[in-house]
Amino acid sequence: MEKKHAQLFTEMRKELSDAEKKVEISDPGNEMLFYMEETAKKHGWEGQKSPGVEFDGSENIIEILESAIKAEKEAVFLYTSFRDFVPKGTAKDKMSEIIREETLHAGLLMKQLRHLNK
């Protein structure tokens, strides 16, 4: 599922017109840019214990699911933050669809976790 999202982002970038690539945002101190770059660095750690930390094999299924849920929540947060900077139209619609899918991923994992905690 995550590979599909990466492919969608690549396609979205290719489809942007030159005008859409030039988003005008007032950010004189580059705080928004810094925030976005730092947030993006901590994203994409699905399949890991946490950003940059691999599972060592000692984790139980509960710990793995909890980690996966955190990763999905981070993805929702990241994409929601970035959506405001995506041009209106198809690209924004695709971004919203990815956010919905990431939310569904988190929900599926939460159901599994609840089932195991019964």
Backbone atoms as SQL, in Angstrom:
CREATE TABLE atoms (id INTEGER PRIMARY KEY, chain TEXT, resi INTEGER, resn TEXT, atom TEXT, x REAL, y REAL, z REAL);
INSERT INTO atoms VALUES
  (1, 'A', 1, 'MET', 'N', 0.828, -1.197, 0.000),
  (2, 'A', 1, 'MET', 'CA', 0.000, 0.000, 0.000),
  (3, 'A', 1, 'MET', 'C', 0.869, 1.257, 0.000),
  (4, 'A', 2, 'GLU', 'N', 1.948, 1.211, 0.778),
  (5, 'A', 2, 'GLU', 'CA', 2.817, 2.386, 0.866),
  (6, 'A', 2, 'GLU', 'C', 3.564, 2.614, -0.445),
  (7, 'A', 3, 'LYS', 'N', 3.923, 1.546, -1.117),
  (8, 'A', 3, 'LYS', 'CA', 4.591, 1.685, -2.413),
  (9, 'A', 3, 'LYS', 'C', 3.653, 2.343, -3.427),
  (10, 'A', 4, 'LYS', 'N', 2.359, 2.013, -3.330),
  (11, 'A', 4, 'LYS', 'CA', 1.364, 2.628, -4.213),
  (12, 'A', 4, 'LYS', 'C', 1.306, 4.137, -3.959),
  (13, 'A', 5, 'HIS', 'N', 1.383, 4.528, -2.695),
  (14, 'A', 5, 'HIS', 'CA', 1.357, 5.953, -2.362),
  (15, 'A', 5, 'HIS', 'C', 2.587, 6.662, -2.917),
  (16, 'A', 6, 'ALA', 'N', 3.736, 6.050, -2.792),
  (17, 'A', 6, 'ALA', 'CA', 4.966, 6.647, -3.328),
  (18, 'A', 6, 'ALA', 'C', 4.837, 6.839, -4.840),
  (19, 'A', 7, 'GLN', 'N', 4.264, 5.854, -5.508),
  (20, 'A', 7, 'GLN', 'CA', 4.064, 5.945, -6.959),
  (21, 'A', 7, 'GLN', 'C', 3.095, 7.090, -7.293),
  (22, 'A', 8, 'LEU', 'N', 2.040, 7.237, -6.501),
  (23, 'A', 8, 'LEU', 'CA', 1.083, 8.327, -6.724),
  (24, 'A', 8, 'LEU', 'C', 1.745, 9.693, -6.585),
  (25, 'A', 9, 'PHE', 'N', 2.619, 9.845, -5.582),
  (26, 'A', 9, 'PHE', 'CA', 3.306, 11.118, -5.402),
  (27, 'A', 9, 'PHE', 'C', 4.219, 11.415, -6.586),
  (28, 'A', 10, 'THR', 'N', 4.874, 10.402, -7.096),
  (29, 'A', 10, 'THR', 'CA', 5.730, 10.580, -8.268),
  (30, 'A', 10, 'THR', 'C', 4.891, 11.022, -9.465),
  (31, 'A', 11, 'GLU', 'N', 3.763, 10.383, -9.662),
  (32, 'A', 11, 'GLU', 'CA', 2.864, 10.748, -10.762),
  (33, 'A', 11, 'GLU', 'C', 2.321, 12.165, -10.580),
  (34, 'A', 12, 'MET', 'N', 1.964, 12.517, -9.348),
  (35, 'A', 12, 'MET', 'CA', 1.429, 13.847, -9.082),
  (36, 'A', 12, 'MET', 'C', 2.465, 14.912, -9.435),
  (37, 'A', 13, 'ARG', 'N', 3.702, 14.680, -9.068),
  (38, 'A', 13, 'ARG', 'CA', 4.763, 15.646, -9.352),
  (39, 'A', 13, 'ARG', 'C', 4.927, 15.837, -10.864),
  (40, 'A', 14, 'LYS', 'N', 4.875, 14.736, -11.610),
  (41, 'A', 14, 'LYS', 'CA', 5.027, 14.811, -13.066),
  (42, 'A', 14, 'LYS', 'C', 3.879, 15.576, -13.710),
  (43, 'A', 15, 'GLU', 'N', 2.694, 15.481, -13.129),
  (44, 'A', 15, 'GLU', 'CA', 1.500, 16.103, -13.710),
  (45, 'A', 15, 'GLU', 'C', 1.363, 17.591, -13.394),
  (46, 'A', 16, 'LEU', 'N', 2.153, 18.101, -12.457),
  (47, 'A', 16, 'LEU', 'CA', 2.042, 19.512, -12.094),
  (48, 'A', 16, 'LEU', 'C', 2.521, 20.402, -13.230),
  (49, 'A', 17, 'SER', 'N', 1.770, 21.449, -13.477),
  (50, 'A', 17, 'SER', 'CA', 2.198, 22.435, -14.469),
  (51, 'A', 17, 'SER', 'C', 3.286, 23.308, -13.841),
  (52, 'A', 18, 'ASP', 'N', 3.982, 24.084, -14.668),
  (53, 'A', 18, 'ASP', 'CA', 5.013, 24.980, -14.156),
  (54, 'A', 18, 'ASP', 'C', 4.423, 25.978, -13.163),
  (55, 'A', 19, 'ALA', 'N', 3.233, 26.458, -13.453),
  (56, 'A', 19, 'ALA', 'CA', 2.574, 27.417, -12.555),
  (57, 'A', 19, 'ALA', 'C', 2.253, 26.766, -11.210),
  (58, 'A', 20, 'GLU', 'N', 1.820, 25.513, -11.236),
  (59, 'A', 20, 'GLU', 'CA', 1.487, 24.818, -9.993),
  (60, 'A', 20, 'GLU', 'C', 2.736, 24.528, -9.166),
  (61, 'A', 21, 'LYS', 'N', 3.861, 24.359, -9.803),
  (62, 'A', 21, 'LYS', 'CA', 5.110, 24.083, -9.084),
  (63, 'A', 21, 'LYS', 'C', 5.611, 25.309, -8.327),
  (64, 'A', 22, 'LYS', 'N', 5.141, 26.485, -8.724),
  (65, 'A', 22, 'LYS', 'CA', 5.573, 27.737, -8.097),
  (66, 'A', 22, 'LYS', 'C', 4.515, 28.192, -7.109),
  (67, 'A', 23, 'VAL', 'N', 4.476, 27.569, -5.952),
  (68, 'A', 23, 'VAL', 'CA', 3.509, 27.938, -4.918),
  (69, 'A', 23, 'VAL', 'C', 4.073, 29.122, -4.144),
  (70, 'A', 24, 'GLU', 'N', 3.282, 30.178, -4.054),
  (71, 'A', 24, 'GLU', 'CA', 3.698, 31.386, -3.343),
  (72, 'A', 24, 'GLU', 'C', 3.184, 31.318, -1.908),
  (73, 'A', 25, 'ILE', 'N', 4.110, 31.221, -0.952),
  (74, 'A', 25, 'ILE', 'CA', 3.754, 31.153, 0.457),
  (75, 'A', 25, 'ILE', 'C', 4.636, 32.148, 1.198),
  (76, 'A', 26, 'SER', 'N', 4.028, 32.938, 2.049),
  (77, 'A', 26, 'SER', 'CA', 4.797, 33.868, 2.860),
  (78, 'A', 26, 'SER', 'C', 5.414, 33.105, 4.029),
  (79, 'A', 27, 'ASP', 'N', 6.726, 32.962, 4.000),
  (80, 'A', 27, 'ASP', 'CA', 7.456, 32.239, 5.038),
  (81, 'A', 27, 'ASP', 'C', 8.845, 32.868, 5.174),
  (82, 'A', 28, 'PRO', 'N', 8.876, 34.150, 5.619),
  (83, 'A', 28, 'PRO', 'CA', 10.138, 34.892, 5.616),
  (84, 'A', 28, 'PRO', 'C', 11.262, 34.241, 6.414),
  (85, 'A', 29, 'GLY', 'N', 10.957, 33.586, 7.506),
  (86, 'A', 29, 'GLY', 'CA', 11.996, 32.940, 8.313),
  (87, 'A', 29, 'GLY', 'C', 12.199, 31.476, 7.985),
  (88, 'A', 30, 'ASN', 'N', 11.496, 30.986, 6.968),
  (89, 'A', 30, 'ASN', 'CA', 11.557, 29.587, 6.540),
  (90, 'A', 30, 'ASN', 'C', 11.129, 28.600, 7.628),
  (91, 'A', 31, 'GLU', 'N', 10.297, 29.056, 8.557),
  (92, 'A', 31, 'GLU', 'CA', 9.833, 28.154, 9.612),
  (93, 'A', 31, 'GLU', 'C', 8.968, 27.026, 9.058),
  (94, 'A', 32, 'MET', 'N', 8.053, 27.371, 8.128),
  (95, 'A', 32, 'MET', 'CA', 7.201, 26.323, 7.544),
  (96, 'A', 32, 'MET', 'C', 8.038, 25.316, 6.773),
  (97, 'A', 33, 'LEU', 'N', 8.995, 25.812, 6.003),
  (98, 'A', 33, 'LEU', 'CA', 9.868, 24.929, 5.239),
  (99, 'A', 33, 'LEU', 'C', 10.650, 24.017, 6.182),
  (100, 'A', 34, 'PHE', 'N', 11.198, 24.593, 7.249),
  (101, 'A', 34, 'PHE', 'CA', 11.944, 23.801, 8.231),
  (102, 'A', 34, 'PHE', 'C', 11.046, 22.735, 8.847),
  (103, 'A', 35, 'TYR', 'N', 9.846, 23.145, 9.249),
  (104, 'A', 35, 'TYR', 'CA', 8.890, 22.208, 9.842),
  (105, 'A', 35, 'TYR', 'C', 8.591, 21.050, 8.882),
  (106, 'A', 36, 'MET', 'N', 8.314, 21.390, 7.633),
  (107, 'A', 36, 'MET', 'CA', 7.973, 20.364, 6.653),
  (108, 'A', 36, 'MET', 'C', 9.140, 19.422, 6.399),
  (109, 'A', 37, 'GLU', 'N', 10.341, 19.957, 6.280),
  (110, 'A', 37, 'GLU', 'CA', 11.513, 19.109, 6.056),
  (111, 'A', 37, 'GLU', 'C', 11.764, 18.181, 7.239),
  (112, 'A', 38, 'GLU', 'N', 11.685, 18.715, 8.462),
  (113, 'A', 38, 'GLU', 'CA', 11.929, 17.898, 9.651),
  (114, 'A', 38, 'GLU', 'C', 10.840, 16.846, 9.844),
  (115, 'A', 39, 'THR', 'N', 9.596, 17.224, 9.565),
  (116, 'A', 39, 'THR', 'CA', 8.497, 16.271, 9.681),
  (117, 'A', 39, 'THR', 'C', 8.656, 15.158, 8.650),
  (118, 'A', 40, 'ALA', 'N', 9.026, 15.512, 7.438),
  (119, 'A', 40, 'ALA', 'CA', 9.205, 14.518, 6.375),
  (120, 'A', 40, 'ALA', 'C', 10.326, 13.541, 6.711),
  (121, 'A', 41, 'LYS', 'N', 11.368, 13.998, 7.393),
  (122, 'A', 41, 'LYS', 'CA', 12.481, 13.114, 7.772),
  (123, 'A', 41, 'LYS', 'C', 12.010, 11.995, 8.696),
  (124, 'A', 42, 'LYS', 'N', 10.987, 12.292, 9.499),
  (125, 'A', 42, 'LYS', 'CA', 10.492, 11.314, 10.472),
  (126, 'A', 42, 'LYS', 'C', 9.364, 10.455, 9.910),
  (127, 'A', 43, 'HIS', 'N', 9.086, 10.632, 8.623),
  (128, 'A', 43, 'HIS', 'CA', 8.004, 9.884, 7.990),
  (129, 'A', 43, 'HIS', 'C', 8.574, 8.708, 7.211),
  (130, 'A', 44, 'GLY', 'N', 7.722, 7.757, 6.956),
  (131, 'A', 44, 'GLY', 'CA', 8.116, 6.642, 6.107),
  (132, 'A', 44, 'GLY', 'C', 8.833, 5.552, 6.866),
  (133, 'A', 45, 'TRP', 'N', 8.491, 5.386, 8.123),
  (134, 'A', 45, 'TRP', 'CA', 9.156, 4.351, 8.899),
  (135, 'A', 45, 'TRP', 'C', 8.299, 3.109, 9.121),
  (136, 'A', 46, 'GLU', 'N', 7.298, 2.956, 8.259),
  (137, 'A', 46, 'GLU', 'CA', 6.512, 1.737, 8.325),
  (138, 'A', 46, 'GLU', 'C', 7.460, 0.543, 8.180),
  (139, 'A', 47, 'GLY', 'N', 7.253, -0.474, 8.998),
  (140, 'A', 47, 'GLY', 'CA', 8.124, -1.652, 8.949),
  (141, 'A', 47, 'GLY', 'C', 9.335, -1.521, 9.867),
  (142, 'A', 48, 'GLN', 'N', 9.418, -0.409, 10.595),
  (143, 'A', 48, 'GLN', 'CA', 10.484, -0.206, 11.570),
  (144, 'A', 48, 'GLN', 'C', 9.863, 0.044, 12.942),
  (145, 'A', 49, 'LYS', 'N', 10.684, -0.098, 13.969),
  (146, 'A', 49, 'LYS', 'CA', 10.215, 0.133, 15.328),
  (147, 'A', 49, 'LYS', 'C', 9.877, 1.612, 15.547),
  (148, 'A', 50, 'SER', 'N', 10.700, 2.474, 15.015),
  (149, 'A', 50, 'SER', 'CA', 10.516, 3.916, 15.046),
  (150, 'A', 50, 'SER', 'C', 11.423, 4.495, 13.960),
  (151, 'A', 51, 'PRO', 'N', 11.351, 5.796, 13.711),
  (152, 'A', 51, 'PRO', 'CA', 12.180, 6.340, 12.631),
  (153, 'A', 51, 'PRO', 'C', 13.665, 5.986, 12.804),
  (154, 'A', 52, 'GLY', 'N', 14.197, 5.253, 11.845),
  (155, 'A', 52, 'GLY', 'CA', 15.613, 4.888, 11.860),
  (156, 'A', 52, 'GLY', 'C', 15.982, 3.744, 12.783),
  (157, 'A', 53, 'VAL', 'N', 14.988, 3.138, 13.436),
  (158, 'A', 53, 'VAL', 'CA', 15.257, 2.034, 14.375),
  (159, 'A', 53, 'VAL', 'C', 14.556, 0.775, 13.872),
  (160, 'A', 54, 'GLU', 'N', 15.342, -0.226, 13.539),
  (161, 'A', 54, 'GLU', 'CA', 14.794, -1.488, 13.041),
  (162, 'A', 54, 'GLU', 'C', 14.276, -2.343, 14.197),
  (163, 'A', 55, 'PHE', 'N', 13.334, -3.204, 13.904),
  (164, 'A', 55, 'PHE', 'CA', 12.919, -4.210, 14.876),
  (165, 'A', 55, 'PHE', 'C', 14.091, -5.157, 15.097),
  (166, 'A', 56, 'ASP', 'N', 14.252, -5.637, 16.332),
  (167, 'A', 56, 'ASP', 'CA', 15.367, -6.553, 16.608),
  (168, 'A', 56, 'ASP', 'C', 14.929, -8.009, 16.742),
  (169, 'A', 57, 'GLY', 'N', 13.628, -8.246, 16.601),
  (170, 'A', 57, 'GLY', 'CA', 13.124, -9.613, 16.665),
  (171, 'A', 57, 'GLY', 'C', 12.596, -10.003, 18.036),
  (172, 'A', 58, 'SER', 'N', 12.830, -9.162, 19.034),
  (173, 'A', 58, 'SER', 'CA', 12.351, -9.486, 20.377),
  (174, 'A', 58, 'SER', 'C', 10.945, -8.944, 20.639),
  (175, 'A', 59, 'GLU', 'N', 10.405, -8.176, 19.696),
  (176, 'A', 59, 'GLU', 'CA', 9.104, -7.550, 19.882),
  (177, 'A', 59, 'GLU', 'C', 7.981, -8.573, 19.732),
  (178, 'A', 60, 'ASN', 'N', 6.926, -8.354, 20.505),
  (179, 'A', 60, 'ASN', 'CA', 5.747, -9.200, 20.341),
  (180, 'A', 60, 'ASN', 'C', 4.787, -8.520, 19.365),
  (181, 'A', 61, 'ILE', 'N', 3.725, -9.197, 19.015),
  (182, 'A', 61, 'ILE', 'CA', 2.784, -8.687, 18.017),
  (183, 'A', 61, 'ILE', 'C', 2.131, -7.382, 18.470),
  (184, 'A', 62, 'ILE', 'N', 1.887, -7.252, 19.768),
  (185, 'A', 62, 'ILE', 'CA', 1.285, -6.021, 20.298),
  (186, 'A', 62, 'ILE', 'C', 2.221, -4.835, 20.037),
  (187, 'A', 63, 'GLU', 'N', 3.497, -5.004, 20.341),
  (188, 'A', 63, 'GLU', 'CA', 4.476, -3.928, 20.126),
  (189, 'A', 63, 'GLU', 'C', 4.590, -3.574, 18.638),
  (190, 'A', 64, 'ILE', 'N', 4.560, -4.576, 17.802),
  (191, 'A', 64, 'ILE', 'CA', 4.661, -4.346, 16.360),
  (192, 'A', 64, 'ILE', 'C', 3.440, -3.581, 15.859),
  (193, 'A', 65, 'LEU', 'N', 2.262, -3.996, 16.289),
  (194, 'A', 65, 'LEU', 'CA', 1.042, -3.289, 15.882),
  (195, 'A', 65, 'LEU', 'C', 1.034, -1.853, 16.401),
  (196, 'A', 66, 'GLU', 'N', 1.453, -1.656, 17.647),
  (197, 'A', 66, 'GLU', 'CA', 1.493, -0.298, 18.200),
  (198, 'A', 66, 'GLU', 'C', 2.440, 0.588, 17.405),
  (199, 'A', 67, 'SER', 'N', 3.572, 0.051, 17.016),
  (200, 'A', 67, 'SER', 'CA', 4.523, 0.800, 16.197),
  (201, 'A', 67, 'SER', 'C', 3.933, 1.130, 14.831),
  (202, 'A', 68, 'ALA', 'N', 3.263, 0.162, 14.241),
  (203, 'A', 68, 'ALA', 'CA', 2.641, 0.371, 12.924),
  (204, 'A', 68, 'ALA', 'C', 1.542, 1.426, 13.000),
  (205, 'A', 69, 'ILE', 'N', 0.777, 1.418, 14.068),
  (206, 'A', 69, 'ILE', 'CA', -0.276, 2.417, 14.256),
  (207, 'A', 69, 'ILE', 'C', 0.338, 3.811, 14.365),
  (208, 'A', 70, 'LYS', 'N', 1.411, 3.940, 15.135),
  (209, 'A', 70, 'LYS', 'CA', 2.089, 5.236, 15.256),
  (210, 'A', 70, 'LYS', 'C', 2.588, 5.712, 13.895),
  (211, 'A', 71, 'ALA', 'N', 3.142, 4.804, 13.115),
  (212, 'A', 71, 'ALA', 'CA', 3.649, 5.177, 11.783),
  (213, 'A', 71, 'ALA', 'C', 2.514, 5.658, 10.886),
  (214, 'A', 72, 'GLU', 'N', 1.378, 4.985, 10.927),
  (215, 'A', 72, 'GLU', 'CA', 0.239, 5.395, 10.105),
  (216, 'A', 72, 'GLU', 'C', -0.309, 6.742, 10.559),
  (217, 'A', 73, 'LYS', 'N', -0.376, 6.955, 11.876),
  (218, 'A', 73, 'LYS', 'CA', -0.840, 8.249, 12.385),
  (219, 'A', 73, 'LYS', 'C', 0.104, 9.369, 11.946),
  (220, 'A', 74, 'GLU', 'N', 1.394, 9.105, 11.982),
  (221, 'A', 74, 'GLU', 'CA', 2.369, 10.094, 11.525),
  (222, 'A', 74, 'GLU', 'C', 2.165, 10.415, 10.044),
  (223, 'A', 75, 'ALA', 'N', 1.850, 9.389, 9.262),
  (224, 'A', 75, 'ALA', 'CA', 1.609, 9.595, 7.836),
  (225, 'A', 75, 'ALA', 'C', 0.385, 10.480, 7.630),
  (226, 'A', 76, 'VAL', 'N', -0.687, 10.224, 8.369),
  (227, 'A', 76, 'VAL', 'CA', -1.896, 11.043, 8.263),
  (228, 'A', 76, 'VAL', 'C', -1.566, 12.491, 8.630),
  (229, 'A', 77, 'PHE', 'N', -0.831, 12.668, 9.707),
  (230, 'A', 77, 'PHE', 'CA', -0.456, 14.005, 10.151),
  (231, 'A', 77, 'PHE', 'C', 0.391, 14.721, 9.099),
  (232, 'A', 78, 'LEU', 'N', 1.371, 14.030, 8.568),
  (233, 'A', 78, 'LEU', 'CA', 2.260, 14.609, 7.563),
  (234, 'A', 78, 'LEU', 'C', 1.486, 15.019, 6.316),
  (235, 'A', 79, 'TYR', 'N', 0.712, 14.091, 5.764),
  (236, 'A', 79, 'TYR', 'CA', -0.006, 14.374, 4.530),
  (237, 'A', 79, 'TYR', 'C', -1.054, 15.470, 4.724),
  (238, 'A', 80, 'THR', 'N', -1.689, 15.486, 5.888),
  (239, 'A', 80, 'THR', 'CA', -2.670, 16.530, 6.169),
  (240, 'A', 80, 'THR', 'C', -1.980, 17.890, 6.228),
  (241, 'A', 81, 'SER', 'N', -0.813, 17.941, 6.843),
  (242, 'A', 81, 'SER', 'CA', -0.048, 19.191, 6.910),
  (243, 'A', 81, 'SER', 'C', 0.366, 19.663, 5.527),
  (244, 'A', 82, 'PHE', 'N', 0.780, 18.736, 4.692),
  (245, 'A', 82, 'PHE', 'CA', 1.273, 19.090, 3.364),
  (246, 'A', 82, 'PHE', 'C', 0.163, 19.410, 2.371),
  (247, 'A', 83, 'ARG', 'N', -1.037, 18.907, 2.633),
  (248, 'A', 83, 'ARG', 'CA', -2.135, 19.099, 1.682),
  (249, 'A', 83, 'ARG', 'C', -2.419, 20.571, 1.407),
  (250, 'A', 84, 'ASP', 'N', -2.210, 21.419, 2.400),
  (251, 'A', 84, 'ASP', 'CA', -2.456, 22.851, 2.208),
  (252, 'A', 84, 'ASP', 'C', -1.533, 23.472, 1.170),
  (253, 'A', 85, 'PHE', 'N', -0.431, 22.827, 0.884),
  (254, 'A', 85, 'PHE', 'CA', 0.542, 23.365, -0.059),
  (255, 'A', 85, 'PHE', 'C', 0.415, 22.762, -1.451),
  (256, 'A', 86, 'VAL', 'N', -0.556, 21.882, -1.612),
  (257, 'A', 86, 'VAL', 'CA', -0.779, 21.233, -2.907),
  (258, 'A', 86, 'VAL', 'C', -1.818, 22.056, -3.672),
  (259, 'A', 87, 'PRO', 'N', -1.581, 22.291, -4.956),
  (260, 'A', 87, 'PRO', 'CA', -2.545, 23.066, -5.737),
  (261, 'A', 87, 'PRO', 'C', -3.929, 22.412, -5.757),
  (262, 'A', 88, 'LYS', 'N', -4.962, 23.252, -5.846),
  (263, 'A', 88, 'LYS', 'CA', -6.335, 22.737, -5.930),
  (264, 'A', 88, 'LYS', 'C', -6.476, 21.903, -7.195),
  (265, 'A', 89, 'GLY', 'N', -7.413, 20.989, -7.154),
  (266, 'A', 89, 'GLY', 'CA', -7.677, 20.161, -8.328),
  (267, 'A', 89, 'GLY', 'C', -7.293, 18.717, -8.082),
  (268, 'A', 90, 'THR', 'N', -6.856, 18.072, -9.138),
  (269, 'A', 90, 'THR', 'CA', -6.572, 16.638, -9.095),
  (270, 'A', 90, 'THR', 'C', -5.532, 16.279, -8.045),
  (271, 'A', 91, 'ALA', 'N', -4.454, 17.056, -7.958),
  (272, 'A', 91, 'ALA', 'CA', -3.387, 16.754, -6.996),
  (273, 'A', 91, 'ALA', 'C', -3.913, 16.807, -5.562),
  (274, 'A', 92, 'LYS', 'N', -4.704, 17.819, -5.247),
  (275, 'A', 92, 'LYS', 'CA', -5.266, 17.947, -3.901),
  (276, 'A', 92, 'LYS', 'C', -6.239, 16.796, -3.633),
  (277, 'A', 93, 'ASP', 'N', -7.022, 16.422, -4.628),
  (278, 'A', 93, 'ASP', 'CA', -7.942, 15.292, -4.476),
  (279, 'A', 93, 'ASP', 'C', -7.177, 13.991, -4.219),
  (280, 'A', 94, 'LYS', 'N', -6.079, 13.788, -4.940),
  (281, 'A', 94, 'LYS', 'CA', -5.261, 12.580, -4.731),
  (282, 'A', 94, 'LYS', 'C', -4.657, 12.574, -3.338),
  (283, 'A', 95, 'MET', 'N', -4.200, 13.741, -2.876),
  (284, 'A', 95, 'MET', 'CA', -3.635, 13.838, -1.533),
  (285, 'A', 95, 'MET', 'C', -4.689, 13.490, -0.486),
  (286, 'A', 96, 'SER', 'N', -5.904, 13.984, -0.684),
  (287, 'A', 96, 'SER', 'CA', -6.996, 13.666, 0.241),
  (288, 'A', 96, 'SER', 'C', -7.299, 12.172, 0.231),
  (289, 'A', 97, 'GLU', 'N', -7.232, 11.547, -0.929),
  (290, 'A', 97, 'GLU', 'CA', -7.463, 10.104, -1.024),
  (291, 'A', 97, 'GLU', 'C', -6.377, 9.332, -0.273),
  (292, 'A', 98, 'ILE', 'N', -5.145, 9.759, -0.387),
  (293, 'A', 98, 'ILE', 'CA', -4.055, 9.097, 0.337),
  (294, 'A', 98, 'ILE', 'C', -4.266, 9.242, 1.846),
  (295, 'A', 99, 'ILE', 'N', -4.692, 10.412, 2.283),
  (296, 'A', 99, 'ILE', 'CA', -4.963, 10.617, 3.714),
  (297, 'A', 99, 'ILE', 'C', -6.054, 9.662, 4.182),
  (298, 'A', 100, 'ARG', 'N', -7.106, 9.520, 3.385),
  (299, 'A', 100, 'ARG', 'CA', -8.178, 8.571, 3.741),
  (300, 'A', 100, 'ARG', 'C', -7.639, 7.140, 3.818),
  (301, 'A', 101, 'GLU', 'N', -6.801, 6.766, 2.871),
  (302, 'A', 101, 'GLU', 'CA', -6.238, 5.413, 2.880),
  (303, 'A', 101, 'GLU', 'C', -5.356, 5.183, 4.100),
  (304, 'A', 102, 'GLU', 'N', -4.525, 6.166, 4.450),
  (305, 'A', 102, 'GLU', 'CA', -3.668, 6.019, 5.629),
  (306, 'A', 102, 'GLU', 'C', -4.514, 5.901, 6.900),
  (307, 'A', 103, 'THR', 'N', -5.624, 6.653, 6.944),
  (308, 'A', 103, 'THR', 'CA', -6.530, 6.565, 8.078),
  (309, 'A', 103, 'THR', 'C', -7.140, 5.164, 8.161),
  (310, 'A', 104, 'LEU', 'N', -7.509, 4.616, 7.014),
  (311, 'A', 104, 'LEU', 'CA', -8.040, 3.245, 6.984),
  (312, 'A', 104, 'LEU', 'C', -6.993, 2.240, 7.439),
  (313, 'A', 105, 'HIS', 'N', -5.743, 2.425, 7.006),
  (314, 'A', 105, 'HIS', 'CA', -4.663, 1.520, 7.439),
  (315, 'A', 105, 'HIS', 'C', -4.573, 1.524, 8.965),
  (316, 'A', 106, 'ALA', 'N', -4.583, 2.735, 9.551),
  (317, 'A', 106, 'ALA', 'CA', -4.503, 2.846, 11.014),
  (318, 'A', 106, 'ALA', 'C', -5.690, 2.143, 11.665),
  (319, 'A', 107, 'GLY', 'N', -6.873, 2.337, 11.105),
  (320, 'A', 107, 'GLY', 'CA', -8.067, 1.698, 11.654),
  (321, 'A', 107, 'GLY', 'C', -7.990, 0.177, 11.611),
  (322, 'A', 108, 'LEU', 'N', -7.500, -0.362, 10.506),
  (323, 'A', 108, 'LEU', 'CA', -7.342, -1.818, 10.405),
  (324, 'A', 108, 'LEU', 'C', -6.391, -2.344, 11.463),
  (325, 'A', 109, 'LEU', 'N', -5.285, -1.641, 11.653),
  (326, 'A', 109, 'LEU', 'CA', -4.301, -2.056, 12.662),
  (327, 'A', 109, 'LEU', 'C', -4.881, -1.936, 14.068),
  (328, 'A', 110, 'MET', 'N', -5.660, -0.878, 14.313),
  (329, 'A', 110, 'MET', 'CA', -6.283, -0.695, 15.626),
  (330, 'A', 110, 'MET', 'C', -7.275, -1.806, 15.929),
  (331, 'A', 111, 'LYS', 'N', -8.014, -2.242, 14.921),
  (332, 'A', 111, 'LYS', 'CA', -8.947, -3.366, 15.101),
  (333, 'A', 111, 'LYS', 'C', -8.192, -4.626, 15.496),
  (334, 'A', 112, 'GLN', 'N', -7.080, -4.872, 14.808),
  (335, 'A', 112, 'GLN', 'CA', -6.264, -6.050, 15.129),
  (336, 'A', 112, 'GLN', 'C', -5.754, -5.973, 16.563),
  (337, 'A', 113, 'LEU', 'N', -5.293, -4.799, 16.955),
  (338, 'A', 113, 'LEU', 'CA', -4.772, -4.612, 18.303),
  (339, 'A', 113, 'LEU', 'C', -5.877, -4.833, 19.344),
  (340, 'A', 114, 'ARG', 'N', -7.058, -4.290, 19.091),
  (341, 'A', 114, 'ARG', 'CA', -8.173, -4.475, 20.019),
  (342, 'A', 114, 'ARG', 'C', -8.518, -5.957, 20.143),
  (343, 'A', 115, 'HIS', 'N', -8.548, -6.649, 19.016),
  (344, 'A', 115, 'HIS', 'CA', -8.847, -8.078, 19.019),
  (345, 'A', 115, 'HIS', 'C', -7.832, -8.856, 19.863),
  (346, 'A', 116, 'LEU', 'N', -6.572, -8.502, 19.740),
  (347, 'A', 116, 'LEU', 'CA', -5.528, -9.200, 20.511),
  (348, 'A', 116, 'LEU', 'C', -5.562, -8.853, 21.987),
  (349, 'A', 117, 'ASN', 'N', -6.057, -7.683, 22.316),
  (350, 'A', 117, 'ASN', 'CA', -6.094, -7.245, 23.729),
  (351, 'A', 117, 'ASN', 'C', -7.333, -7.741, 24.468),
  (352, 'A', 118, 'LYS', 'N', -8.215, -8.473, 23.782),
  (353, 'A', 118, 'LYS', 'CA', -9.420, -9.000, 24.446),
  (354, 'A', 118, 'LYS', 'C', -9.084, -10.161, 25.327);
